[in-house]
Amino acid sequence: MAQMNLLQAINNALDIAMAENDSALCFGEDVGHFGGVFRATSGLQEKYGKARCFNTPLVEQGIIGFANGLAAQGSTPIAEIQFADYIFPAFDQIVNESAKFRYRSGNEFNVGNLTIRTPYGGGIAGGLYHSQSPEAYFAHTPGLKIVVPRNPYQAKGLLLASIRDDNPVIFFEPKRLYRASVGEVPEEDYQLPIGKAEVTEQGSDITLLAWGAQMEIIEKAAEMAKKDGISCELIDLRTILPWDVDTVANSVLKTGRLLISQEAPLTAGFASEIAATIQQECFLHLESPIERVCGIDTPYPLSLEKEHAADHLKVYEAIKRSINY
Amino acid sequence: MAQMNLLQAINNALDIAMAENDSALCFGEDVGHFGGVFRATSGLQEKYGKARCFNTPLVEQGIIGFANGLAAQGSTPIAEIQFADYIFPAFDQIVNESAKFRYRSGNEFNVGNLTIRTPYGGGIAGGLYHSQSPEAYFAHTPGLKIVVPRNPYQAKGLLLASIRDDNPVIFFEPKRLYRASVGEVPEEDYQLPIGKAEVTEQGSDITLLAWGAQMEIIEKAAEMAKKDGISCELIDLRTILPWDVDTVANSVLKTGRLLISQEAPLTAGFASEIAATIQQECFLHLESPIERVCGIDTPYPLSLEKEHAADHLKVYEAIKRSINY
Amino acid sequence: MNTDIYKEGPVVHNAAFIDGHSVEIPILKILQQDGTVYQGAELPKINEEHAVKIYKALAFHRALDERMIGAQRQGRISFYMAALGEEAASIGGAAGLEAQDMIMAQYREQGALIYRGFSLENFMNQMFSNEKDLGKGRQMPIHYGSNELNYMTISSPLGTQIPQAAGYAYGQKLQGKDAVTLCYFGEGAASEGDFHAGLNMAAVHNAPVIFFCRNNGYAISTPSDEQYVGNGIASRGVGYGMKTIRIDGNDILAVLKAVQLARAYAIEESKPVMIEAMSYRLGAHSTSDDPSGYRTKEEEEKWHAHDPLSRMKSWMLAQNWWDEAQETALFEQLREDILAAVKVAEKIAKPPVEDLVSDVYDQVPEHLQKQLTSLKAHIKKYPEAYPLTAGRIK
Amino acid sequence: MNTDIYKEGPVVHNAAFIDGHSVEIPILKILQQDGTVYQGAELPKINEEHAVKIYKALAFHRALDERMIGAQRQGRISFYMAALGEEAASIGGAAGLEAQDMIMAQYREQGALIYRGFSLENFMNQMFSNEKDLGKGRQMPIHYGSNELNYMTISSPLGTQIPQAAGYAYGQKLQGKDAVTLCYFGEGAASEGDFHAGLNMAAVHNAPVIFFCRNNGYAISTPSDEQYVGNGIASRGVGYGMKTIRIDGNDILAVLKAVQLARAYAIEESKPVMIEAMSYRLGAHSTSDDPSGYRTKEEEEKWHAHDPLSRMKSWMLAQNWWDEAQETALFEQLREDILAAVKVAEKIAKPPVEDLVSDVYDQVPEHLQKQLTSLKAHIKKYPEAYPLTAGRIK
Ligand SMILES: Cc1ncc(C[n+]2csc(CCOP(=O)(O)OP(=O)(O)O)c2C)c(N)n1
Ligand SMILES: Cc1ncc(C[n+]2csc(CCOP(=O)(O)OP(=O)(O)O)c2C)c(N)n1
Ligand SMILES: [Mg+2]
Ligand SMILES: [Mg+2]
């Protein structure tokens, strides 16, 4: 075991993936010699050569198009989009191409080897275009898998699983935690399951559900609630698509209450899908409405970012609201 | 009043908008001389000249980028995307640009004059790429308005309102109904309100909610249910964003039951947002779980399109499930 | 790292614009319409066997298009796209490649698939979207694909295959394969952002890909002068630092020659090449289109005179590699085979309901399995509403 | 409708590729580094008053950049982007336009705004995202915009302004305005699909737009030879049939000359023009970047010798339009003013909580009004957690 921050854990996973598989490539804007603007690919060009780890021209639709082609050919592309806010020029290549490649061809061809890594999320004074959490934009797309880790240990295990998964995976990295989150990470190879949520804390009064950097927020809120004698069960969804209905539903059957918190704005966020499904799965067991604590329905602001955010205080208030319903 | 089909109603609305406003322009792929592949812009080039109604090069991101620039300049662009399935190359221009133009500039600039028209929806043997209903992909974007008409009368009134609305509007046209739906349409100018749902039929046992071409489906299902003695209240949402929570909630407070049907696949569709909000607004009045009757979670298929679709029989079964819960 | 950020041109002190049409682009023509070769023209590598194979593919294509347009009119298939008058581009392209080369086409290049030997049954099964379709009946007619024949399944969104081809070719190179990727697209699709992305990435990353633009003058109703105002698509080649050639796209020998050269260059230099083949879409865009709304019969007539089939035929006759009896027999046989194949294909069942949810992922995930289960129960309840699948649900 | 689908070039019968570098692109240079004008060079329209205005803008820019990099280091602002060494591109660009022309910039062109008279206070208020910021404190520092000054608010996503500029200019033309749009972008952003879209659309629709590429050799850490392998960005002009000129971007007179000519051409011919200005990003990409990770000090040194400020200064001195005393006084004053303005701006309150939800739409819709109401109640409950807004909530 070693102490790693989230970036190091990701770098380590990429290193393992490239070492074991000659056809694995890492590329994207500034990903080569420089190692990416966050340095997630640091040292990989030196180790694996310029043919396997390189800068691309500045064109997201090209990066993912190129990656789709590589994946179809049998290589294992791991493409980086510099910020999740800049993934939209590649939306067509992801939603119309990556996601539908296998289906439309009757499995004659597929891009299952594709992994897209991209830093997401706010809280770093990034304003409209360095803060977005766009997971829900992709979640309406059968054929994609979407994974979000909450800490270094999860990041390494889930990224290795994503790279090896035989479906296109978008791997959203919580950039606020890149250096802030440090933890024990095994140096050897391991994988964590895609498609499985994790109960990170048992509780009996209410289920709190989040993913990625937002886990920290609900943990903090749960601490506050504990002082009021409220016992929270915490779940990290980990995979947004396809998501683990059973783990969430089982928890809610037990606690009778659900709160979902996401960084992204409320309307049509992924919390809505979860609420819609769980109200159906657990209808007779719900003791209060499912709460969604999300960003305000605006573009991501700069100076009022605290006000915009779904912070622990807003989550805490919503816990009390739910309990006292 | 005249009999018009949905295409004629749209053509008529465009004609009125261009006649009253010299700065209104219609453009897109094949929109000029030919009048668009569906002929929605038929005759407009002859009438208003090539400078105001024209073919563009084949580049959706360019069409919307160009339209954003025109709108910022003070013109009134009405851009056509040939099929909603091909709107994704313009996703960045819509979601990162159109939607955020006013906010990011502190209202120094805006693209409120922008309207994007695009035919959407299935049931025409179009397979993966001539059948999609992508409204939910845009609904997670504060700053956009999204409108879907269900018939010729609605189409004309809502399109004129969309063009004149001082916000960027995506206007999804149910192409299955282009020629199939015919009705009385006033020849003169009129507008229908954006942001307001319409109760198209009063009922007492369950609220059925849909939009666009899917209205036909829930009407048919309601007919069937009526024969079983079930009284359905029907609502056409009409505007997806910002949506009319009050009208829906009031209906559900009355009926105690809600079924939402959309063409698009289930997961993370807009029905999920509605269900999530209404379970909260009407928690104590719900007598059964909110039902979502949607497309199967796959890309849109060709030969199995009937099996994939949320048809009236599936809606009817869900009505009974809800009533008998 | 290179800090010479531009190629040093002459330094001037008086401002003058470079003209937007300052690149002169020659057009390669080898075969004249009467079947004679231009004086001094250098032929591609071709022998009798190869020539006959190419010519038979052209004939097959013509016969198939004519027949399937008819089948669509009769309501037997829902949609069709012909390549009348521009068959030499797709067939000549495939004929200049090796079997291991990948072809990533737009949609009007069924000729390449014909050349590679996609069976008549396979064509029909796709168009009738029956259960024997390699694509499992999921896409509209003419969206063919074959892993075995290295022909990437067609995707309707235009231009998306262009950066994909760059990536595919890069992978081939990285793995040391003796193979290139040939990427077809129309002059309309060349307006898409993905075109720019793909060509630049291929150039920067030295991907052995042949970008083959079929410039047929129209994108549906949009004539090329409303698509671009530069000198065709070839003039963009210099913008990417890419070797480029313009050819007469109705001249099968010019197509073959250009592709043979391009392939050799792409393999040896590990670099991309662009070919622009000038042609004309003689027919409608698709069976949903009616060109009389946007162009004249006279314009079309003009191009009938450049027919690539009759041009090649005249050459074949002159070579004594073909005769009129063979011609008649071939077309008769083709029409008969195609008609027979239509009749077989339309009777084959549609794909089973399980194919609705397979291949979304590598394995059917839980939520889709559940959706399938309740769908099946629903179909059993209303079998008459789902006639294609109801009969076979257990 | 035009059916001449390509410009007839010579017909050839032997295949040969056009070389990827077959367009020769001269570079316009007027002013030498020592301040003398090249023999025979034709000057732009410029007089003393105009020259002094330009030079003062250059000085302001240099002083602002130096000071704000410092302010960022001290933690007073969160982020900054300087244009050290390439100020002539933005300032010369604005100086060649009329006030009614729209400027749509990328982000490294604050010089154009300086030239147009954006006040020091406005710069500061934006960077401190306080309540007097025209942008209401919503975007990161340097995302300026001013309706009054016809300077479109900066948007971080690269390349998006390029097709927008085409549309903007088309609207200007349609409404008969005597105005063009000038669109700045970097050689990195020129790789985006939106670049291709914007240039082609402008060319096809005859939009009076000046596409101004600042080619400064880098896109963050990516040197231009990993961005493209053609001859700079100018070589793409012929692909769009667009008049194009390459200039020395550190030569203020060359920039001015090119923009003056381009504007006249765009207005008179109603057509777009492309300018490629060759320069070098002397500083870091932004305050978040450290170039020592990807390039050498020596390389940077080389370019220090091409400083556009000292070049113009030498010329001004030789014209007797400037002297060293003015120079010293100007820079002293600038530094003083900037420091004072920093101190004022950082004390101005941040925008009120209402600005969180305004301008999402033209009016605050019901759901946002509700979200604001409950947010306010929440802030009142926890005022210490929201110190920027808590004090002012009624
Ligand atoms: C992204 C996208 N936009 C629009 C369309 C609709 N469409 C199908 S074919 C076509 C014209 C293509 O013209 P071109 O590339 O010249 O090929 P050609 O049909 O002439 O062979 C259009 C606009 C599409 N399929 N994909
Ligand atoms: C769509 C998009 N992708 C990526 C980025 C991140 N990014 C910001 S600046 C930059 C480099 C731009 O280089 P260039 O266009 O040459 O301009 P320069 O910084 O040299 O002035 C990158 C990659 C972005 N802002 N937008
Ligand atoms: Mg074409
Ligand atoms: Mg640059």
PDB file of C-alpha atoms in Angstrom, chain B residues 10 28 126 176 178 193 244 294:
ATOM      1  CA  ILE B  10     -45.292  25.651 -39.707  1.00  0.00           C
ATOM      2  CA  GLY B  28     -30.312  25.177 -42.876  1.00  0.00           C
ATOM      3  CA  GLY B 126     -36.265   5.524 -39.784  1.00  0.00           C
ATOM      4  CA  ARG B 176     -44.638  11.552 -37.999  1.00  0.00           C
ATOM      5  CA  TYR B 178     -46.168  16.415 -40.562  1.00  0.00           C
ATOM      6  CA  PRO B 193     -48.153  30.501 -24.412  1.00  0.00           C
ATOM      7  CA  ASP B 244     -45.366  23.846 -15.968  1.00  0.00           C
ATOM      8  CA  CYS B 294     -41.276   5.060 -22.511  1.00  0.00           C
TER       9      CYS B 294
END
